[in-house]
Tab-separated table of C-alpha atoms in Angstrom:
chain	number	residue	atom	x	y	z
A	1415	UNK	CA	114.036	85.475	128.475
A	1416	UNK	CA	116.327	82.571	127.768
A	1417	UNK	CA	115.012	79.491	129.612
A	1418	UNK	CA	117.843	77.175	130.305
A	1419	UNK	CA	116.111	74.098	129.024
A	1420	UNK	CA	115.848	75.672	125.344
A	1421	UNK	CA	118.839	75.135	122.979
A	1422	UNK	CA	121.915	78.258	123.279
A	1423	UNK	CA	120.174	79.483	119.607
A	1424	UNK	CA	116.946	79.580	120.755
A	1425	UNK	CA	115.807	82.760	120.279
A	1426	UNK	CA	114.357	85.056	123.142
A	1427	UNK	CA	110.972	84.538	123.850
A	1428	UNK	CA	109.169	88.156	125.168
A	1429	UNK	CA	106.176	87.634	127.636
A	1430	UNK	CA	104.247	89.864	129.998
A	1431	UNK	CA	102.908	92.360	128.293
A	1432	UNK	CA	99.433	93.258	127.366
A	1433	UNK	CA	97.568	94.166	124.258
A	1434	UNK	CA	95.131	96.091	122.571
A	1435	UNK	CA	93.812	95.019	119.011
A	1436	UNK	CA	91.474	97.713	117.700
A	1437	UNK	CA	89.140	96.000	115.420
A	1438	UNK	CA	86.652	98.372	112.298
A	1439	UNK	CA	85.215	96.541	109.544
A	1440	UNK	CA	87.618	97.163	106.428
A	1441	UNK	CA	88.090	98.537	103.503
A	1442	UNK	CA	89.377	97.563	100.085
A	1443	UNK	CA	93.008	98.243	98.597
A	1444	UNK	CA	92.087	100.492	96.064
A	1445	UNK	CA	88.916	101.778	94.415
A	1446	UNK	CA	89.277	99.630	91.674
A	1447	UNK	CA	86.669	96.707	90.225
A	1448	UNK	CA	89.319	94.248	91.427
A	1449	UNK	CA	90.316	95.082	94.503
A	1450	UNK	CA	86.308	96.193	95.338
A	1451	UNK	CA	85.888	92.254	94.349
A	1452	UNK	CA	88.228	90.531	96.958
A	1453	UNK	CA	86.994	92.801	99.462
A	1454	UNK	CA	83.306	92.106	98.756
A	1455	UNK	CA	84.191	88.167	98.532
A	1456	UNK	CA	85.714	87.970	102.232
A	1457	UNK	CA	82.820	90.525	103.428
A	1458	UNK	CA	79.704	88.704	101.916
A	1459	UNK	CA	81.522	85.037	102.606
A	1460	UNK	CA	81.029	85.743	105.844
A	1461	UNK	CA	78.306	83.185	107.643
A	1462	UNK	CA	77.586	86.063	110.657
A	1463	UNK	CA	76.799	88.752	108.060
A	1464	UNK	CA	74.914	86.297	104.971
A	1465	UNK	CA	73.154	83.239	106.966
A	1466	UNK	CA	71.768	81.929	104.262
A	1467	UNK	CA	73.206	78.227	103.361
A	1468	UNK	CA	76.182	78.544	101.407
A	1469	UNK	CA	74.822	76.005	98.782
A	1470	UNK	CA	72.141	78.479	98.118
A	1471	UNK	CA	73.930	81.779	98.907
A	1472	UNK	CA	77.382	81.016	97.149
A	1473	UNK	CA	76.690	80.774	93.377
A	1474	UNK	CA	74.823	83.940	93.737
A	1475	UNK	CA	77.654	85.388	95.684
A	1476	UNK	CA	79.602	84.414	93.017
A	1477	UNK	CA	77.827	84.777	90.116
A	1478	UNK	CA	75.618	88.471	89.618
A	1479	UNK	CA	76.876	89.884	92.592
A	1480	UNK	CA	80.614	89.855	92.333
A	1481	UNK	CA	79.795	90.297	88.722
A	1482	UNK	CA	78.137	93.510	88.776
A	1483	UNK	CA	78.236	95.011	92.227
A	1484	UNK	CA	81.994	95.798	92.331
A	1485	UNK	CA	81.551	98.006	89.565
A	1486	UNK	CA	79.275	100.165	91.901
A	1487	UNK	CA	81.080	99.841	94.875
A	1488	UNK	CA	84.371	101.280	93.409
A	1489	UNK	CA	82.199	104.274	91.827
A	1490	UNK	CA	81.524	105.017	95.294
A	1491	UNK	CA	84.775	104.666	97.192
A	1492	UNK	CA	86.204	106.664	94.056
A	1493	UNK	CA	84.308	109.357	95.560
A	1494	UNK	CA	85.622	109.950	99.242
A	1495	UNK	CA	88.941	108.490	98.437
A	1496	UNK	CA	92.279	110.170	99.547
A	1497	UNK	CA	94.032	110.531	96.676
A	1498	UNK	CA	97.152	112.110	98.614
A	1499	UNK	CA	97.435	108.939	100.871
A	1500	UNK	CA	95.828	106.541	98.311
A	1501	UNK	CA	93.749	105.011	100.829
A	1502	UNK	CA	90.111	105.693	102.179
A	1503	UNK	CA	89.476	107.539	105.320
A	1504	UNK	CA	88.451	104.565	107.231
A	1505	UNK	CA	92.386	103.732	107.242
A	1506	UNK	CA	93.685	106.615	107.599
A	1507	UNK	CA	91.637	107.052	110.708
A	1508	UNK	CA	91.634	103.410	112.004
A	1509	UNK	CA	95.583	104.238	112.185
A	1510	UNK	CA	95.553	107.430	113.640
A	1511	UNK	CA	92.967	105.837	116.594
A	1512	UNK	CA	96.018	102.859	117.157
A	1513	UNK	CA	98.947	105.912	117.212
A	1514	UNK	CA	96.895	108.275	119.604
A	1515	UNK	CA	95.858	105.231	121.608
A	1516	UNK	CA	99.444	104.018	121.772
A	1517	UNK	CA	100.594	106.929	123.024
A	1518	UNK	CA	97.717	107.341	125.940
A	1519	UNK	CA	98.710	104.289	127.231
A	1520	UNK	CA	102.435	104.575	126.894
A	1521	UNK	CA	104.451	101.501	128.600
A	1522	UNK	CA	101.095	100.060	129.875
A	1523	UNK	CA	99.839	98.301	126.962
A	1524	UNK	CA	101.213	97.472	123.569
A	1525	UNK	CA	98.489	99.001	120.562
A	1526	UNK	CA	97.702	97.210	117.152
A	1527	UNK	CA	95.007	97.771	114.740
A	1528	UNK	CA	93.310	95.410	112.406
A	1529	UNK	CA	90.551	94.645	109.710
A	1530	UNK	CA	87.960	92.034	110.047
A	1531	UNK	CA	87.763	92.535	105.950
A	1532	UNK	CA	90.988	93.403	104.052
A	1533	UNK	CA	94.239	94.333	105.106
A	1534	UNK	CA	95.964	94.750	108.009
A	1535	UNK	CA	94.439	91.342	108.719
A	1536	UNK	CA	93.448	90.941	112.292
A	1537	UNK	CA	95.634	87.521	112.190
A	1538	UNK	CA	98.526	89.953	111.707
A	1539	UNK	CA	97.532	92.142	114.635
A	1540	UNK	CA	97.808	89.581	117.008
A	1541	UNK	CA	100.737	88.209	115.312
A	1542	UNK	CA	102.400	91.670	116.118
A	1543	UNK	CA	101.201	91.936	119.614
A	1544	UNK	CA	102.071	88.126	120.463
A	1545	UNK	CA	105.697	89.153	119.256
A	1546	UNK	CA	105.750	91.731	121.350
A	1547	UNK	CA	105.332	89.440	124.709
A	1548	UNK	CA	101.374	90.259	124.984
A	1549	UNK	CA	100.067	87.506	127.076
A	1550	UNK	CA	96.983	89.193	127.649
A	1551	UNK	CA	95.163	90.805	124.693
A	1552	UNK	CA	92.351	92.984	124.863
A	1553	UNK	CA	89.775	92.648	121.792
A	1554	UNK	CA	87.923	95.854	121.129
A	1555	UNK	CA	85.513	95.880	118.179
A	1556	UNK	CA	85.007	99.634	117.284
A	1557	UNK	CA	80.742	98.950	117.138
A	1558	UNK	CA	79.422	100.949	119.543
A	1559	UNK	CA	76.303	98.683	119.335
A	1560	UNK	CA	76.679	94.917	119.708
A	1561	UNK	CA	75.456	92.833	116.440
A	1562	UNK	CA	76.446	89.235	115.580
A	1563	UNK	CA	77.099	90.848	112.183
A	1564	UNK	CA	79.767	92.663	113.404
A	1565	UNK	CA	81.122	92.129	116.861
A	1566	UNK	CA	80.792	88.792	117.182
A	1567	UNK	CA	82.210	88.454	113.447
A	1568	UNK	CA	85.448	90.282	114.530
A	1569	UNK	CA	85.822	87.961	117.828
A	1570	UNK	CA	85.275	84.642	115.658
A	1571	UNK	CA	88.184	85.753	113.006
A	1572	UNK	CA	90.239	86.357	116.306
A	1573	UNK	CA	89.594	82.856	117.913
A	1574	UNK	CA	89.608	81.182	114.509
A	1575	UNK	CA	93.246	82.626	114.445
A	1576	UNK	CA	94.174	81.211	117.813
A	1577	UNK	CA	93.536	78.199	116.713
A	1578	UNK	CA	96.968	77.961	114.682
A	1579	UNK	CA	98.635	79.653	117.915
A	1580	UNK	CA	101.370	77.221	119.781
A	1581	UNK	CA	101.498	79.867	122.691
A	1582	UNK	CA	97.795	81.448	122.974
A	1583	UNK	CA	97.284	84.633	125.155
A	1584	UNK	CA	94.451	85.028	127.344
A	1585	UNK	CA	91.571	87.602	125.844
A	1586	UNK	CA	88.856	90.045	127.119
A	1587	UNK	CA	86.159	91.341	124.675
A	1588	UNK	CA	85.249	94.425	124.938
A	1589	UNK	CA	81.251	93.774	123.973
A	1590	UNK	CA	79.655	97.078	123.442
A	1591	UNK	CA	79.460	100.521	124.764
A	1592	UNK	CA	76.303	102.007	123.493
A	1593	UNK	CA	75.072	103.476	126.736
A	1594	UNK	CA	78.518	104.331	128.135
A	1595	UNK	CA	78.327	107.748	129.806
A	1596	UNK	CA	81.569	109.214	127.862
A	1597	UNK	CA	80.384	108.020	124.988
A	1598	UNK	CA	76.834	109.708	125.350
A	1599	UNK	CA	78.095	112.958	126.417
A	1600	UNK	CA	80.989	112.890	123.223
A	1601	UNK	CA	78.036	112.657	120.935
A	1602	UNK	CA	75.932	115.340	122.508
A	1603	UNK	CA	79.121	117.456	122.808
A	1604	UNK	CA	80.291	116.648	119.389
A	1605	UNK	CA	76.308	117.873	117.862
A	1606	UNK	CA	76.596	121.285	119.317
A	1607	UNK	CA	79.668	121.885	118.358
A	1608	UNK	CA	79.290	120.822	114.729
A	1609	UNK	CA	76.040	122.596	115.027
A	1610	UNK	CA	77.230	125.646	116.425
A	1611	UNK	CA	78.633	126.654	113.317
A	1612	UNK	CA	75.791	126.889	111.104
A	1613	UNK	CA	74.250	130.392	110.754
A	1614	UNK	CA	70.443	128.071	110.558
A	1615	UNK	CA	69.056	125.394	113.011
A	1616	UNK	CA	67.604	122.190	112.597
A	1617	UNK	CA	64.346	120.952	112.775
A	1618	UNK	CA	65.075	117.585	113.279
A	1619	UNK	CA	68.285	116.060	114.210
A	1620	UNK	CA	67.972	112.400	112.402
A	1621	UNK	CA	70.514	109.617	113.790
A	1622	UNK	CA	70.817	107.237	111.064
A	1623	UNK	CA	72.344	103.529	112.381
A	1624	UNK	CA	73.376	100.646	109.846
A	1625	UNK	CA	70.331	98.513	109.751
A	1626	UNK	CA	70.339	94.652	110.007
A	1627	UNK	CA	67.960	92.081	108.173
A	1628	UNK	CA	64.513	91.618	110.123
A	1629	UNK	CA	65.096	88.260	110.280
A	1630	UNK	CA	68.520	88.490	112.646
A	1631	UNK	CA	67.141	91.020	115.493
A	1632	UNK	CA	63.458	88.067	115.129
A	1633	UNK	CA	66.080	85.652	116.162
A	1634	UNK	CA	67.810	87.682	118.665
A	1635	UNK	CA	70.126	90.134	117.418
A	1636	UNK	CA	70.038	92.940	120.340
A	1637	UNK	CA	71.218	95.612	118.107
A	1638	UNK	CA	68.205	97.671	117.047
A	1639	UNK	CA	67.380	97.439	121.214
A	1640	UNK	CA	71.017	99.457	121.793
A	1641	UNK	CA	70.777	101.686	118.545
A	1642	UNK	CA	67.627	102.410	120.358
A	1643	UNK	CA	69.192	103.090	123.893
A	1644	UNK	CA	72.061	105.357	122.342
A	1645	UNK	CA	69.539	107.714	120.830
A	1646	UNK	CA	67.377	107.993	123.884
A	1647	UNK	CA	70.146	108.460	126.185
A	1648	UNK	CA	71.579	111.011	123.504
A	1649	UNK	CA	68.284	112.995	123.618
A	1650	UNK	CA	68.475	113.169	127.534
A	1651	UNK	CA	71.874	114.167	127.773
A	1652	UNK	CA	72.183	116.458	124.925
A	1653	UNK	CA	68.850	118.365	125.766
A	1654	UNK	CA	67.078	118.575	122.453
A	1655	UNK	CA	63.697	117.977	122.423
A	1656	UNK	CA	62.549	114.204	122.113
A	1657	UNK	CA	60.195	115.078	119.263
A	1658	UNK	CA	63.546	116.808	117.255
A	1659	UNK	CA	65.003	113.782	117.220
A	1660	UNK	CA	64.314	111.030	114.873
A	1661	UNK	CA	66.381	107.437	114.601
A	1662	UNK	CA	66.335	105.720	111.494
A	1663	UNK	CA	68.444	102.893	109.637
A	1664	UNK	CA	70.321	102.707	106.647
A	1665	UNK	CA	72.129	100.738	103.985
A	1666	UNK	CA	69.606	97.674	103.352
A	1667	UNK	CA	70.474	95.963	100.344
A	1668	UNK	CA	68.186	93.056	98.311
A	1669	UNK	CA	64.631	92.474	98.553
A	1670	UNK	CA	64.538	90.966	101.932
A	1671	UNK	CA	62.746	92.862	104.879
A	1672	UNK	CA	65.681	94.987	107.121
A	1673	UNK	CA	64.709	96.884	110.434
A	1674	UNK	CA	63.074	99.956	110.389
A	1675	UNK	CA	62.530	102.807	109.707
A	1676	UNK	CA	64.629	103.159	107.016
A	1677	UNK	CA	67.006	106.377	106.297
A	1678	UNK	CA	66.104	107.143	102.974
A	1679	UNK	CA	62.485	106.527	103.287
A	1680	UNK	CA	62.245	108.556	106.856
A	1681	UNK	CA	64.010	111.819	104.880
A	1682	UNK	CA	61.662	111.586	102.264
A	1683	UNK	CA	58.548	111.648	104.505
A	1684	UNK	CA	60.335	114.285	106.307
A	1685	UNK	CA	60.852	116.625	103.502
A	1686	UNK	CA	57.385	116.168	102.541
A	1687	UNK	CA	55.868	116.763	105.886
A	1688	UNK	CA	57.094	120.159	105.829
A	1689	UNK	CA	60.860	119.654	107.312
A	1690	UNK	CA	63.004	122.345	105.533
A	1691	UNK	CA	66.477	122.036	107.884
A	1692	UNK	CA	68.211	118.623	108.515
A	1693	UNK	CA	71.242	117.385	110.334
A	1694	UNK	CA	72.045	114.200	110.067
A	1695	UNK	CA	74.889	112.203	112.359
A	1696	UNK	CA	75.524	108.736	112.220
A	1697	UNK	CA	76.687	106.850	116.019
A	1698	UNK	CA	76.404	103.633	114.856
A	1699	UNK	CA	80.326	104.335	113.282
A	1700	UNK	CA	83.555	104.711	115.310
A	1701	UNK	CA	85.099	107.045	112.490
A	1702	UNK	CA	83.675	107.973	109.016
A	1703	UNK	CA	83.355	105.626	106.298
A	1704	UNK	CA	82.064	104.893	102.890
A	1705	UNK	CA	78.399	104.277	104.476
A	1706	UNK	CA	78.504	107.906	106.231
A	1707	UNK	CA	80.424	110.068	103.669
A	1708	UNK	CA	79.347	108.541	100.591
A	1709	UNK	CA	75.957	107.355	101.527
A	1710	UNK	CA	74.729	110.124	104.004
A	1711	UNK	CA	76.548	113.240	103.425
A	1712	UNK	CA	75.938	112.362	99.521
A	1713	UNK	CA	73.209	110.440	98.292
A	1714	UNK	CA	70.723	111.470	101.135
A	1715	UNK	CA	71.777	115.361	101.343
A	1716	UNK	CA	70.838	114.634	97.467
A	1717	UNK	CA	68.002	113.180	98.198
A	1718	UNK	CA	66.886	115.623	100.938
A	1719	UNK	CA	67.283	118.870	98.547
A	1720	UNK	CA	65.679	116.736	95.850
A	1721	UNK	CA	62.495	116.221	98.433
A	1722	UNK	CA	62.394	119.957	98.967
A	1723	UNK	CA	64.520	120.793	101.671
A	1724	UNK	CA	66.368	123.444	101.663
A	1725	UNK	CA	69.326	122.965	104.308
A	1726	UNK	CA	71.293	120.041	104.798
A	1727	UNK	CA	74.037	119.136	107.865
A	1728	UNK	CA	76.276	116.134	108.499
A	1729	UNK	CA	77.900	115.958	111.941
A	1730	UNK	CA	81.536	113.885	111.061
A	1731	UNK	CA	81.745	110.589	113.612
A	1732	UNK	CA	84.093	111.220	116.848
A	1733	UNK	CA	86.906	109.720	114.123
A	1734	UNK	CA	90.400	110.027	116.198
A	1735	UNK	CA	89.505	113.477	117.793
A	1736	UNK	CA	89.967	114.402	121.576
A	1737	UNK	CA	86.724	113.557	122.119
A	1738	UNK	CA	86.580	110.088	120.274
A	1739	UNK	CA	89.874	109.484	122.029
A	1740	UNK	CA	88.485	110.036	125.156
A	1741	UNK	CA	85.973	107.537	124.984
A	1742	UNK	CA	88.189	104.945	123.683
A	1743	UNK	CA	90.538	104.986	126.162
A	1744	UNK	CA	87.682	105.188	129.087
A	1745	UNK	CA	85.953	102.010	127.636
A	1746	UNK	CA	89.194	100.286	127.743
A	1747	UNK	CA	89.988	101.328	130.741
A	1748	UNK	CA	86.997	100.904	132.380
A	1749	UNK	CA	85.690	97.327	130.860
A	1750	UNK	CA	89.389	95.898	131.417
A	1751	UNK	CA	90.215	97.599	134.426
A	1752	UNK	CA	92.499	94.133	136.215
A	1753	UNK	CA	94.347	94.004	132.930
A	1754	UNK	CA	96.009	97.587	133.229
């Protein structure tokens, strides 16, 4: 468009479009001490994640944690990295979701994906779907389950962004969709598949969320309440019996009080109740991560054996397969339905 009241050099100005910006956490670089670092900085900076006053929280942040954590960290990543790409598989699926997505939606929308920590930045994904005339964006955090830790932390980044905009585009959120039907029946569909191959059955199928500190869900934090609702409408839908399936949470870190019952603690008192055969599967993530491949299908199989068991099953997130795509695409669909 060339408005006639805008100098002969002015370039064209697209408009009319809408957007998608998928939103995951993030990942670092590189599994290196240094890149680990920056990532961990931006990650732990944040207020919605750490709420402790920065006076207090900041030299620590700064001081023994970015010290010695990194170091750990990049042990960790070094472990599920993709050495071919030279990139973990939280990117390389995080991309593949934006391609597939793209091409679902064809002319209708415009795709981008984006970190809240790391690179691509989520400033950049707008910046690519503003130049591509998206005057209406749609802003889907990949959390299943609402928490102020996570969702809300990606839509702040996003309006802090806007605030530099000249030409801002309108925005829906896409909250949650922890008790969307698709969703529920991908999970269900996706355990008896990944369960179908095993020549042994489970006693107990254990869904394992990321926790949150106590202290967020005392003041309000819904999340625990929805990590809650997802396994109970998982059990219904899915048909295995209530008492086979266990929800837990995972990846607490310092001495402060998280939600509960926690992961590792809930396999050991499994594995010494008797429990022999686990499968583990983790709905809390949109694709597989550090925190499910490295933590769950490494440590805690580990840990499991270790406790006496004797069989040991992860079920992979819905990552960028038919059936994760599915239930992207519906949410979007569905939650923003006057946009498309």
């Amino acid at each position: 468009m060339n408005d006639t009241n805008l100098p002969s050099d002015h370039p064209a100005v697209k408009f009319g479009k809408t957007g998608i910006l998928l939103m995951s956490l993030g990942t670092p670089d590189e599994p290196t001490y240094g890149a680990v670092r920056r990532y961990l900085a931006e990650f732990l900076s944040d207020p919605r994640v750490i709420e402790t006053p920065r006076l207090v929280w900041l030299p620590i942040l700064y001081g023994p944690i970015l010290t010695f954590r990194p170091a750990k960290s990049a042990k960790a990543y070094a472990k599920i990295w993709d050495q071919e790409r030279n990139e973990s598989p939280l990117r390389t699926f995080a991309r593949s979701q934006s391609e597939k997505m793209a091409e679902r939606f064809g002319d209708t929308a415009e795709v981008a994906w984006a970190f809240r920590y790391g690179n691509p930045t989520i400033q950049s994904g707008l910046d690519q779907l503003r130049d591509a005339g998206c005057e209406r964006i749609i802003l889907f955090a990949l959390y299943p389950q609402y928490s102020a830790t996570t969702t809300a932390s990606s839509f702040d980044k996003v309006f802090e962004c806007m605030r530099t905009m000249r030409w801002q585009p309108a925005v829906h959120t896409v909250a949650r969709y922890c008790d969307d039907p698709g969703y529920i029946d991908a999970l269900a569909t996706s355990a008896r598949q990944s369960l179908a191959t095993l020549d042994w059955e489970p006693e107990k199928l254990l869904l394992s969320y990321h926790s949150i500190p106590q202290a967020y869900y005392d003041k309000g934090d819904p999340y625990p309440c929805y990590c809650k609702k997802t396994s109970r409408l998982f059990q219904q839908v899915s048909g295995f019996d209530a008492d086979k399936v266990v929800t837990s949470f995972q990846s607490r870190v310092g001495p402060a009080q998280w939600v509960k019952p926690y992961t590792d603690k809930m396999v050991e008192e499994l594995a010494e109740s008797g429990v022999k055969r686990l499968a583990v599967m983790a709905p809390a993530f949109s694709v597989d991560c550090l925190e499910t491949l490295e933590e769950l299908n490494m440590e805690l199989r580990e840990q499991f054996l270790e406790a006496g068991g004797t069989h040991f099953h992860y079920i992979p997130c819905l990552n960028d397969s038919e059936l994760g795509m599915d239930v992207l695409e519906n949410v979007v669909r569905r939650d923003a339905a006057g946009w498309l």
